[in-house]
Short mmCIF file of C-alpha atoms in Angstrom, two decimals:
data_model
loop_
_atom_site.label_atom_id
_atom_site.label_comp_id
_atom_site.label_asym_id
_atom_site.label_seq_id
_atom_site.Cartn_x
_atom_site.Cartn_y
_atom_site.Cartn_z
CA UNK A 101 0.00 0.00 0.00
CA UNK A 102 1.62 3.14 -1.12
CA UNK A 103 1.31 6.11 1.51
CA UNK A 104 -0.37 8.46 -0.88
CA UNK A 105 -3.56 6.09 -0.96
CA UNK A 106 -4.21 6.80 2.50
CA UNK A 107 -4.06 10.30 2.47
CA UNK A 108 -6.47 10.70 -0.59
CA UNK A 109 -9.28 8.73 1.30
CA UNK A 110 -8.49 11.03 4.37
CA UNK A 111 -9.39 13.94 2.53
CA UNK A 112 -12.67 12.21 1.09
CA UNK A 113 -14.03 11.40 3.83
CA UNK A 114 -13.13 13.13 7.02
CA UNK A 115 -14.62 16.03 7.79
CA UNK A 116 -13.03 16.93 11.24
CA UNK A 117 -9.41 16.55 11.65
CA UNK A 118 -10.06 16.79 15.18
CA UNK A 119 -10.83 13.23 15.15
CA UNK A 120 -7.44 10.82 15.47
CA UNK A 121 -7.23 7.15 13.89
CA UNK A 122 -6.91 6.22 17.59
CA UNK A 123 -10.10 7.60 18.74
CA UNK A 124 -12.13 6.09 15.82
CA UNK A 125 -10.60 2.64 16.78
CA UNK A 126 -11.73 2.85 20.15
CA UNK A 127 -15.00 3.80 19.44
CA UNK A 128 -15.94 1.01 16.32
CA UNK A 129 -14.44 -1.47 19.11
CA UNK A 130 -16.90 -0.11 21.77
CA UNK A 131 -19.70 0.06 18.64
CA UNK A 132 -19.28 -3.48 17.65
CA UNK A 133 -18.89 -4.39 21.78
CA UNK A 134 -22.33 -3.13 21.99
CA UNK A 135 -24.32 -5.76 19.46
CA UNK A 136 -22.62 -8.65 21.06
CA UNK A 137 -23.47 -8.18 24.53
CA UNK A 138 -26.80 -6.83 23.67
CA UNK A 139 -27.10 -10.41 21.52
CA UNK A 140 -25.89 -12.77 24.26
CA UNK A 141 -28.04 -11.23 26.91
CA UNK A 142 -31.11 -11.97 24.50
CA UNK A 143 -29.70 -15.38 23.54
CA UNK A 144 -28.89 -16.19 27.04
CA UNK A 145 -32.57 -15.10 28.36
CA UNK A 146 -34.80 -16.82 25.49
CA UNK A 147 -35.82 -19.91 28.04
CA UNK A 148 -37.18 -17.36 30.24
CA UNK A 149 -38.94 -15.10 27.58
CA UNK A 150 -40.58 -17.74 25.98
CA UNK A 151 -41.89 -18.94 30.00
CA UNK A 152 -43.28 -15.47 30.22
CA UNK A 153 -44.85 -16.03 26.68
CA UNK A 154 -45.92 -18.86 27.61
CA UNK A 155 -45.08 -20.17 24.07
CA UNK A 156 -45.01 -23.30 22.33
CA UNK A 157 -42.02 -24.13 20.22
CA UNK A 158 -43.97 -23.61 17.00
CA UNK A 159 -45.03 -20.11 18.32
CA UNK A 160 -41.66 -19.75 19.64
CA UNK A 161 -40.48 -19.95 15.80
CA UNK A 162 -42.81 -17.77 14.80
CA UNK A 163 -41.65 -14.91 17.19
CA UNK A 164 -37.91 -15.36 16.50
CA UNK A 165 -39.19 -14.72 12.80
CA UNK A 166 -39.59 -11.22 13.32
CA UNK A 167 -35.29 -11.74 13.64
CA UNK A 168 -35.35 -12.72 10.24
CA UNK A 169 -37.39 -10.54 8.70
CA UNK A 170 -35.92 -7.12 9.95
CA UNK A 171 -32.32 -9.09 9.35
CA UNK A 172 -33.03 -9.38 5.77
CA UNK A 173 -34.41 -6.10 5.85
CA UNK A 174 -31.44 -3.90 7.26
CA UNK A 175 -28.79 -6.17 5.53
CA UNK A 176 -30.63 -5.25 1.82
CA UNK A 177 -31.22 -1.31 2.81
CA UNK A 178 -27.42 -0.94 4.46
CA UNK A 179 -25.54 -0.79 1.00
CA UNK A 180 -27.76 1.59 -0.64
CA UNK A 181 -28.26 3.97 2.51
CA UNK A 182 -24.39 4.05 2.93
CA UNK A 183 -23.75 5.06 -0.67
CA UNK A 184 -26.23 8.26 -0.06
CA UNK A 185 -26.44 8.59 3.81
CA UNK A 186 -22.58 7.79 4.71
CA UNK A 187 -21.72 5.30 7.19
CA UNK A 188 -22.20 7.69 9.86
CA UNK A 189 -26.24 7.69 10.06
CA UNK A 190 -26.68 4.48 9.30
CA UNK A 191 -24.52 2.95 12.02
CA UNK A 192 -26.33 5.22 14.45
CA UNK A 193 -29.58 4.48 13.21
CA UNK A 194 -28.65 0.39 13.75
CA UNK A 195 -27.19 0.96 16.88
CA UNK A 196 -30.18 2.58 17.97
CA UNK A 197 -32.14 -0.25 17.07
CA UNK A 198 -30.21 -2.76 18.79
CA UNK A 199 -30.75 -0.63 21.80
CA UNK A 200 -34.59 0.40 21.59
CA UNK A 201 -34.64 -3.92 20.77
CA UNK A 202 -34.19 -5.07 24.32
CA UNK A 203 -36.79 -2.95 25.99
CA UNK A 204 -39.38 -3.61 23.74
CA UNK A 205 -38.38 -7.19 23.78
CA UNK A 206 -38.85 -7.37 27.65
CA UNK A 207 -42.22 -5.31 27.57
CA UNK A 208 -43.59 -7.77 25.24
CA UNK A 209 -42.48 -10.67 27.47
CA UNK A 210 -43.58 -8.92 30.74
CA UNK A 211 -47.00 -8.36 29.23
CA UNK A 212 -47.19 -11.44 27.66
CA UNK A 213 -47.64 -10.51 24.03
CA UNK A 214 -45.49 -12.43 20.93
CA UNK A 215 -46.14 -10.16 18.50
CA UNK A 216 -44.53 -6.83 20.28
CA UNK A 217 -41.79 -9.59 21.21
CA UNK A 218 -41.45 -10.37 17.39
CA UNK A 219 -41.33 -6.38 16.59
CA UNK A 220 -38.20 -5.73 19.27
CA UNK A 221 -36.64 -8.96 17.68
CA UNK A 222 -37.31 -7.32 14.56
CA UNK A 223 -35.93 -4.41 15.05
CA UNK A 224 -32.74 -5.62 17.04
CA UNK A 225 -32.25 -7.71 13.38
CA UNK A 226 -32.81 -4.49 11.49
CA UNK A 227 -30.25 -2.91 13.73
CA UNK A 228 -27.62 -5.63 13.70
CA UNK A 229 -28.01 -6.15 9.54
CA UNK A 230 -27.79 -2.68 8.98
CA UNK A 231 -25.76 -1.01 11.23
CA UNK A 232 -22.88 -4.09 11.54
CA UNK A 233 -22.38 -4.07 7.97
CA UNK A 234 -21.82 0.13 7.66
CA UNK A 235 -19.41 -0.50 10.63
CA UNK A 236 -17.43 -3.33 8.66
CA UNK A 237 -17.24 -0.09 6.12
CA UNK A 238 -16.29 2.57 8.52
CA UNK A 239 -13.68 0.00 9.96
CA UNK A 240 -12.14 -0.98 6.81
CA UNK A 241 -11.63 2.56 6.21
CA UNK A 242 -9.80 3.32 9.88
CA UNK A 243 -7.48 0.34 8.11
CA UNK A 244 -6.61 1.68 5.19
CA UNK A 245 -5.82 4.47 6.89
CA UNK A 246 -3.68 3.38 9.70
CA UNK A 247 -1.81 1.04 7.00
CA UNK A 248 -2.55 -1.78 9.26
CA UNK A 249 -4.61 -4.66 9.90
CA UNK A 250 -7.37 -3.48 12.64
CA UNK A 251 -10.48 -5.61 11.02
CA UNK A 252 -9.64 -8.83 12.99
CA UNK A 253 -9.66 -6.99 16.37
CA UNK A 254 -12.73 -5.11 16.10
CA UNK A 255 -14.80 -7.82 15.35
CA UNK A 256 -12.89 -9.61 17.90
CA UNK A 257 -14.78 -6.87 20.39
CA UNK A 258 -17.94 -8.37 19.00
CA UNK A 259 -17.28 -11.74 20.38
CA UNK A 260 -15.92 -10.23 23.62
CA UNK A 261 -19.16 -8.73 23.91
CA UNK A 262 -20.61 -12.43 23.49
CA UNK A 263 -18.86 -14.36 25.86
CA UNK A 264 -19.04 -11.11 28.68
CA UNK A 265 -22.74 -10.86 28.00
CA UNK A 266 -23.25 -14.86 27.93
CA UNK A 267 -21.28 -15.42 31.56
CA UNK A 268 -23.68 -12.30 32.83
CA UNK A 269 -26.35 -14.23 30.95
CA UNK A 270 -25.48 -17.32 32.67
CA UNK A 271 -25.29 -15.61 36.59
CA UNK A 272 -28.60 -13.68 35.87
CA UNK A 273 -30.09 -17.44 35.29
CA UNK A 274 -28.29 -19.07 38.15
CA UNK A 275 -29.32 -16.43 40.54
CA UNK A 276 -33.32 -16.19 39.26
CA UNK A 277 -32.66 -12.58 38.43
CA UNK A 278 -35.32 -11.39 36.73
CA UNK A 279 -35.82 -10.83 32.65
CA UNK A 280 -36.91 -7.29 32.55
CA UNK A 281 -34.52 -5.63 34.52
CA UNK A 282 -31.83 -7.88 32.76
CA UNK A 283 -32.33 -6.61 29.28
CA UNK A 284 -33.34 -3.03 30.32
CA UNK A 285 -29.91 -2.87 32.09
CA UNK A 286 -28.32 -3.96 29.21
CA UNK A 287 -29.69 -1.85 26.94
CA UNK A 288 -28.76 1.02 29.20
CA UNK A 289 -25.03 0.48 29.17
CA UNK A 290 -25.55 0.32 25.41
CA UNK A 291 -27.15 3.41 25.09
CA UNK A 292 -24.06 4.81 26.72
CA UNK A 293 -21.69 2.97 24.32
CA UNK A 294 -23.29 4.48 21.95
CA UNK A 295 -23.27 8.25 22.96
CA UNK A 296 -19.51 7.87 23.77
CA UNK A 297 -18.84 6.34 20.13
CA UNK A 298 -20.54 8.46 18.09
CA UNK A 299 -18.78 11.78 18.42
CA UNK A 300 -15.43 10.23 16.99
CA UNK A 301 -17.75 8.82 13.70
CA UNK A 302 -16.93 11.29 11.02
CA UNK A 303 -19.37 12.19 8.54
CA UNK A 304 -19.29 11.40 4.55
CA UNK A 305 -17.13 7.82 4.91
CA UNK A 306 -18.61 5.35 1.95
CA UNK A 307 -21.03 8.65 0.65
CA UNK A 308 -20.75 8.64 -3.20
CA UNK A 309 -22.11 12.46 -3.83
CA UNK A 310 -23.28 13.36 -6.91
CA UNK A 311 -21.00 14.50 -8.71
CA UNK A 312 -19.53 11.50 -8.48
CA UNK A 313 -22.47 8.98 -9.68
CA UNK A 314 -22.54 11.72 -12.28
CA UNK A 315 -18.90 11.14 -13.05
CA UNK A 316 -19.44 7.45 -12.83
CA UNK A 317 -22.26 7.87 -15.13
CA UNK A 318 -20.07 9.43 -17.72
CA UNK A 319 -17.53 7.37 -17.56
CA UNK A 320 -19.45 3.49 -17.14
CA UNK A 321 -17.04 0.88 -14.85
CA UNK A 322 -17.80 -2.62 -14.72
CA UNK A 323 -20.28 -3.71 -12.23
CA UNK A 324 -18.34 -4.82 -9.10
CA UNK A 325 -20.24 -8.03 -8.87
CA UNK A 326 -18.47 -8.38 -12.41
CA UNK A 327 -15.45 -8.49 -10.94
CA UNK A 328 -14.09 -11.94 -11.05
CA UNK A 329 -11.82 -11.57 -7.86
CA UNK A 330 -14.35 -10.05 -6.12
CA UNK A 331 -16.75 -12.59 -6.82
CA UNK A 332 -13.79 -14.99 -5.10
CA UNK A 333 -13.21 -13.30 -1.93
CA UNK A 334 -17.57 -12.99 -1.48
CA UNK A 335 -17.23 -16.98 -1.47
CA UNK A 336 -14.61 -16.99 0.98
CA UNK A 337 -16.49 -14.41 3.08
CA UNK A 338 -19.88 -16.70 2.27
CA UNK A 339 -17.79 -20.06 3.44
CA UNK A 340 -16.50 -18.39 6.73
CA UNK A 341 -19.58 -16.14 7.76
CA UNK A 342 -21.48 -20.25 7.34
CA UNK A 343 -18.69 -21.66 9.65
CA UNK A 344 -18.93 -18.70 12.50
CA UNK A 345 -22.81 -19.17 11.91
CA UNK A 346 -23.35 -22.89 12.35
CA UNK A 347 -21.47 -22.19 15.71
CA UNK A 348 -23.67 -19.82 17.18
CA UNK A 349 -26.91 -21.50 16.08
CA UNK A 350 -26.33 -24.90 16.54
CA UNK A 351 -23.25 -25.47 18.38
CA UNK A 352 -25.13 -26.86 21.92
CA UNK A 353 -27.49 -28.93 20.42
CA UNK A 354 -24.35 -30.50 18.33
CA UNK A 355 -22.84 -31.12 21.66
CA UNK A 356 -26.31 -32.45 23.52
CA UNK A 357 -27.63 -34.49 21.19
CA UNK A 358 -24.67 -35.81 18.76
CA UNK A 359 -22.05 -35.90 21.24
CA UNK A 360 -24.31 -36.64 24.42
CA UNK A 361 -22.78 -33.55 26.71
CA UNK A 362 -25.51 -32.19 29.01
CA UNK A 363 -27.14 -28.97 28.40
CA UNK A 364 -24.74 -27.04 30.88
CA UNK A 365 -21.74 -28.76 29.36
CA UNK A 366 -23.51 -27.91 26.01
CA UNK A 367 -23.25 -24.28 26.94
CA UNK A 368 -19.89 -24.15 28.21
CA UNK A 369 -19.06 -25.30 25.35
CA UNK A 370 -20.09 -22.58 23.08
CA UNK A 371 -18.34 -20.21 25.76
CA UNK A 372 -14.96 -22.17 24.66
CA UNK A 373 -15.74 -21.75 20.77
CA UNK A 374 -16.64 -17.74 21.70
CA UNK A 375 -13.86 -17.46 23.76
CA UNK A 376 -11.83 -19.11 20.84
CA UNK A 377 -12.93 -16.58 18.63
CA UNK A 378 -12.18 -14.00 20.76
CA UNK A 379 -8.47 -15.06 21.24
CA UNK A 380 -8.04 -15.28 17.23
CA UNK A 381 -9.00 -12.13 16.31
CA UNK A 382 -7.81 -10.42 19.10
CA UNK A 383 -4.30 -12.32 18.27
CA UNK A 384 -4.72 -12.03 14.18
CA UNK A 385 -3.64 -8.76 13.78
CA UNK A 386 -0.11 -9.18 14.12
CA UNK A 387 0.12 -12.45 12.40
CA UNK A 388 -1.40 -11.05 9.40
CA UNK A 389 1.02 -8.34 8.97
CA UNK A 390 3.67 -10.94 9.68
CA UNK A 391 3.02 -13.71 6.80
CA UNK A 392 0.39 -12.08 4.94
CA UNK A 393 -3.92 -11.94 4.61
CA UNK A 394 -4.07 -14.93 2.10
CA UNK A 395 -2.08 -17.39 3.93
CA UNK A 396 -3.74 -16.66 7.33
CA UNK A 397 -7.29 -17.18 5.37
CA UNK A 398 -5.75 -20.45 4.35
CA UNK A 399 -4.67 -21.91 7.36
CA UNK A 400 -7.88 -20.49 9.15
CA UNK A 401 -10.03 -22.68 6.39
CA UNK A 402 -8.07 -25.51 6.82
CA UNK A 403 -8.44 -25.39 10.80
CA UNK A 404 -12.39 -24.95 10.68
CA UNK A 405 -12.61 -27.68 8.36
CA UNK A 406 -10.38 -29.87 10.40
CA UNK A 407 -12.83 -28.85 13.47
CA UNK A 408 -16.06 -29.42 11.84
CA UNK A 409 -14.62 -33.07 10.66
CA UNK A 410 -13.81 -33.90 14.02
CA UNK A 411 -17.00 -32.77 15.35
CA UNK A 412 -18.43 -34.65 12.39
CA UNK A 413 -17.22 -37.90 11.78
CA UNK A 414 -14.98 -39.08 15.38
CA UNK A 415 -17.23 -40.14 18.33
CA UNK A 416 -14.98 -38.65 21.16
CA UNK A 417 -16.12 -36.03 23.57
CA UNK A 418 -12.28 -35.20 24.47
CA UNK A 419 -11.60 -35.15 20.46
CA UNK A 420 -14.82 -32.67 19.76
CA UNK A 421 -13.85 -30.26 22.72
CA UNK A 422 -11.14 -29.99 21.02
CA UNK A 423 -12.04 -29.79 17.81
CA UNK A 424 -14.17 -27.14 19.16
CA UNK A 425 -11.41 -24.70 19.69
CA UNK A 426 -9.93 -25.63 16.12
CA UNK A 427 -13.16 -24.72 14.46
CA UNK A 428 -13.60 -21.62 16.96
CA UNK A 429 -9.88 -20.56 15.68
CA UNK A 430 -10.18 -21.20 11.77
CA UNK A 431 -13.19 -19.11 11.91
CA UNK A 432 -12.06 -16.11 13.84
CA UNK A 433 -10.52 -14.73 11.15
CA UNK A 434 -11.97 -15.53 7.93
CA UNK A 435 -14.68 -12.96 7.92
CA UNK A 436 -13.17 -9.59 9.05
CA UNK A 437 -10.09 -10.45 7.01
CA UNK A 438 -12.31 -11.73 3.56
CA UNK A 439 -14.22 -8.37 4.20
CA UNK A 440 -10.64 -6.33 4.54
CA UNK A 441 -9.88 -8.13 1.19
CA UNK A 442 -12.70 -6.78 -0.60
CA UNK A 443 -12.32 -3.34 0.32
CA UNK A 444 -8.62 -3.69 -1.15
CA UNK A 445 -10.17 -5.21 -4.13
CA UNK A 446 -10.22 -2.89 -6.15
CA UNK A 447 -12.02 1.14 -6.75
CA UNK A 448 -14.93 1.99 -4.75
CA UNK A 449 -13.59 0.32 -1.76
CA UNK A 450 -17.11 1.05 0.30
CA UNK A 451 -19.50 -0.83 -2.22
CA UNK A 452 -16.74 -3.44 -2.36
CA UNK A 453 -17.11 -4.10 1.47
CA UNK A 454 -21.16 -3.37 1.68
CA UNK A 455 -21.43 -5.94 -1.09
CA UNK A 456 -18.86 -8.43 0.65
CA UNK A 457 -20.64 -7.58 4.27
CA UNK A 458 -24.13 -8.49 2.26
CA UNK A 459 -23.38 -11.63 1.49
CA UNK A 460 -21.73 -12.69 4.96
CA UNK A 461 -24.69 -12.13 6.92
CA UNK A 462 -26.83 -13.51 4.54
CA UNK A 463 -25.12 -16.87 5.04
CA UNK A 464 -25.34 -15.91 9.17
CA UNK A 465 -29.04 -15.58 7.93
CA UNK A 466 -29.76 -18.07 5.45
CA UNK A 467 -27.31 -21.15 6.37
CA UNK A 468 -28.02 -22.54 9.91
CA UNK A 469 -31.72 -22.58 9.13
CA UNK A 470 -30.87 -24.44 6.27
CA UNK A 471 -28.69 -27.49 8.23
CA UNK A 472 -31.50 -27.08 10.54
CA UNK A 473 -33.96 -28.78 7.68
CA UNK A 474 -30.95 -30.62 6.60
CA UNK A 475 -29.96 -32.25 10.28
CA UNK A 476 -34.25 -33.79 10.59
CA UNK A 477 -33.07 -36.12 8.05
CA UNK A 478 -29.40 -37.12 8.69
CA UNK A 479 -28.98 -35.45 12.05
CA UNK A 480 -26.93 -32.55 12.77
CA UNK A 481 -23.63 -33.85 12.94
CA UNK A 482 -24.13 -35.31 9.35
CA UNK A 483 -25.63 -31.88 8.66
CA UNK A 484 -21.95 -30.45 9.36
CA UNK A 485 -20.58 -31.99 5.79
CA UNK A 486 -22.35 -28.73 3.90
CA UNK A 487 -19.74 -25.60 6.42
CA UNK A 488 -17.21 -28.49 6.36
CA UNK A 489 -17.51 -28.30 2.42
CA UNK A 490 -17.76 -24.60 2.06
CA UNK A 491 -14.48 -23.94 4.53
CA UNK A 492 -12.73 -26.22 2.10
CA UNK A 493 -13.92 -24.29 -0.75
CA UNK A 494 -12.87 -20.90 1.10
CA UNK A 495 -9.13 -21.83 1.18
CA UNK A 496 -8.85 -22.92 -2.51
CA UNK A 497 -10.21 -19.47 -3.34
CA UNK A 498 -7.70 -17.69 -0.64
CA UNK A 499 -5.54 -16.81 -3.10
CA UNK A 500 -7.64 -13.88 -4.05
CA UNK A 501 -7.30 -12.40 -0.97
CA UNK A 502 -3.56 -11.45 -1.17
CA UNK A 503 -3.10 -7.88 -1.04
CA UNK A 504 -3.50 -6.13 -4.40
CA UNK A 505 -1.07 -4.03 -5.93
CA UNK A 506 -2.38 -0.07 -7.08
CA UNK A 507 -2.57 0.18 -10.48
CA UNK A 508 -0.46 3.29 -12.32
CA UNK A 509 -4.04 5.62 -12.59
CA UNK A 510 -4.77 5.02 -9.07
CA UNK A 511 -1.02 6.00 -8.09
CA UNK A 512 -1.44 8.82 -10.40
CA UNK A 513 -4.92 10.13 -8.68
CA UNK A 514 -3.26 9.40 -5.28
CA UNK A 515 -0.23 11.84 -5.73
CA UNK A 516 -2.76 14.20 -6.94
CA UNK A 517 -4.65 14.50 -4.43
CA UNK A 518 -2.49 14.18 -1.49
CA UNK A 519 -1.26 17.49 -0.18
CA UNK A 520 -0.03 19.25 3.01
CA UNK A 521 -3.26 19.42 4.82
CA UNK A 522 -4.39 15.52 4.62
CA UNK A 523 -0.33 15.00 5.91
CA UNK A 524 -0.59 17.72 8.79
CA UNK A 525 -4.07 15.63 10.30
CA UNK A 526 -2.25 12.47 10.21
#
């Protein structure tokens, strides 16, 4: 990465020079603290919501549909809203949601009412699909910037905000503490996550204005979702975002019923494959700039695969507990650092992420529904073949990932534009 680059994309899209690199890191890590703890403390809490439903399992599924619907919703609207909005109102606007969610979530429980449940699940989807994938933009940005790798550790924050929010999840059910308060709390220290963030979001990141779609206009590119690289890296994001996915879905009952683990063993479980992916992408960054994004994305495939054979196909409790942290591992880093390669893909680095974000939580969406029709017939360890596949599929393609050289127009536009000013903020 030439320095120029940077300092082009700093004048684009900062609008106060007041704001450091180091104060936007810290406040996309508290930003994408805030979904996972907010997440866990739902996840960890459903037993008890659907008591104070008083639900059925069917009706259960047809409250936690309301998840899927405003998913699908803010992950299609987040692309288009950050092209004309910036990343800036749209991650507020997600946050938001993922804040207002818990409340509303815990009135309709308190009162007894799945539909207002379904609403605050559907807006705490809206708010996660939307606002997570204008923060993989804003963050990919902060990298390019800083010249170094940063993606890996700030979603690394989002899965410290799972396993913090699961062991408080996890005490608040031991001691009988009640829903209500639970989530309400929760959703307070979010709100103040949120205020504290925000003023060190700058305004315009990922906005095309436009003069530019009137530029563009004149002067037609090739679709991005042309571009055959491009096209690569979304299958390695696809593969990876199915692997971390499967996890968090279905990861328990894997243990319960194919492995025979109790429910709380079950549970603690999952805690070792969060905290797993916690420790890799905390711990990513500096082997990344060490021996380079493409072989890191290969040897992450290659460990999630192992893990999900393991789990698969060897009936050993010891050998899945371990494969457990293998899997937990290879997926860590495969979708921050497939969503890093987009953005280095090529021009218009912010559609390049939105469209590689877009396609990563559709497969969080999409794929563990999808083993869960496939594990009723050939149970959910057999189910594991389709990730296991996919993983192997992501690290054949993880050559396309390896950082991209500039071409000789973009060097040209970068000297260009850099100047004195953009070199006096940094």
């Amino acid at each position: 990465m030439t320095c120029g680059r940077p300092l082009r994309t700093l004048v684009r899209v900062t609008s106060s020079p007041t704001i450091s690199l180091r104060r936007r890191r810290f406040a996309l890590y508290a930003l994408f603290l805030l979904p996972g703890l907010s997440m866990s403390a739902w996840v960890t809490r459903t037993p008890a919501v659907r008591d104070l439903l008083d639900a059925s399992t069917a009706q259960m599924g047809l409250v936690l549909f309301g998840l899927s619907i405003g998913s699908m919703l803010g992950i299609l609207s987040s692309g288009p809203l950050v092209m004309r909005l910036g990343t800036r109102p749209v991650v507020l606007a997600g946050s938001t949601l993922v804040v207002v969610a818990l409340p509303t979530i815990a009135l309709g429980a308190s009162m007894g009412q799945p539909l207002l449940t379904a609403f605050g699940l559907a807006l705490f989807g809206g708010g996660m699909g939307g606002g997570e994938v204008a923060m993989n933009v804003e963050g990919a940005d902060v990298e390019r910037l800083g010249g170094r790798s940063f993606l890996p550790s700030l979603h690394g924050c989002f899965s410290l905000g799972t396993v913090i929010g699961a062991v408080l999840g996890i005490l608040a059910n031991g001691a009988g503490f009640p829903v209500v308060p639970h989530l309400v709390a929760t959703a307070a220290v979010g709100a103040g996550l949120l205020l504290w963030a925000m003023r060190a979001i700058p305004t315009g990141t990922g906005r095309v204005t436009a003069a530019e779609r009137a530029a563009q206009a004149a002067t037609p590119r090739p679709a991005i979702w042309k571009d055959l690289r491009l096209v690569c890296i979304g299958g390695v994001v696809l593969a990876m975002a199915l692997a971390e996915g499967t996890a968090n879905d279905w990861l328990p009952l894997i243990m319960v019923d194919g492995h025979g683990f109790g429910a709380t063993m079950g549970s603690l479980v999952f805690a070792l494959f969060a905290a797993s992916m916690t420790i890799g992408r905390f711990s990513g960054g500096p082997i990344v700039e060490r021996v380079g994004r493409s072989r890191v994305l290969l040897v992450s495939a290659l460990f999630a695969a192992t893990g999900l054979a393991l789990i698969a196909y060897v009936d050993s409790q010891v050998v899945a507990v371990v494969a457990v942290v293998l899997w937990g591992l290879g997926a860590s880093l495969g979708f921050p650092l497939a969503l890093s390669a987009a953005g280095d893909s090529g021009p218009d680095s912010a559609a390049r992420v939105a469209l590689a974000s877009v396609i990563g939580y559709l497969a969080f969406l999409v794929g563990p529904p999808t083993l869960g029709f496939l594990g009723e017939e050939i149970g959910l360890r057999g189910a594991l073949v389709v990730p296991l596949v996919v993983a192997l599929l992501a690290a054949v393609l993880s050559p396309a990932t390896a950082s991209r050289r500039p071409t000789e127009e973009e060097q040209l536009g970068t000297a260009e534009a850099g100047g004195g000013s953009a070199a006096s903020v940094l």
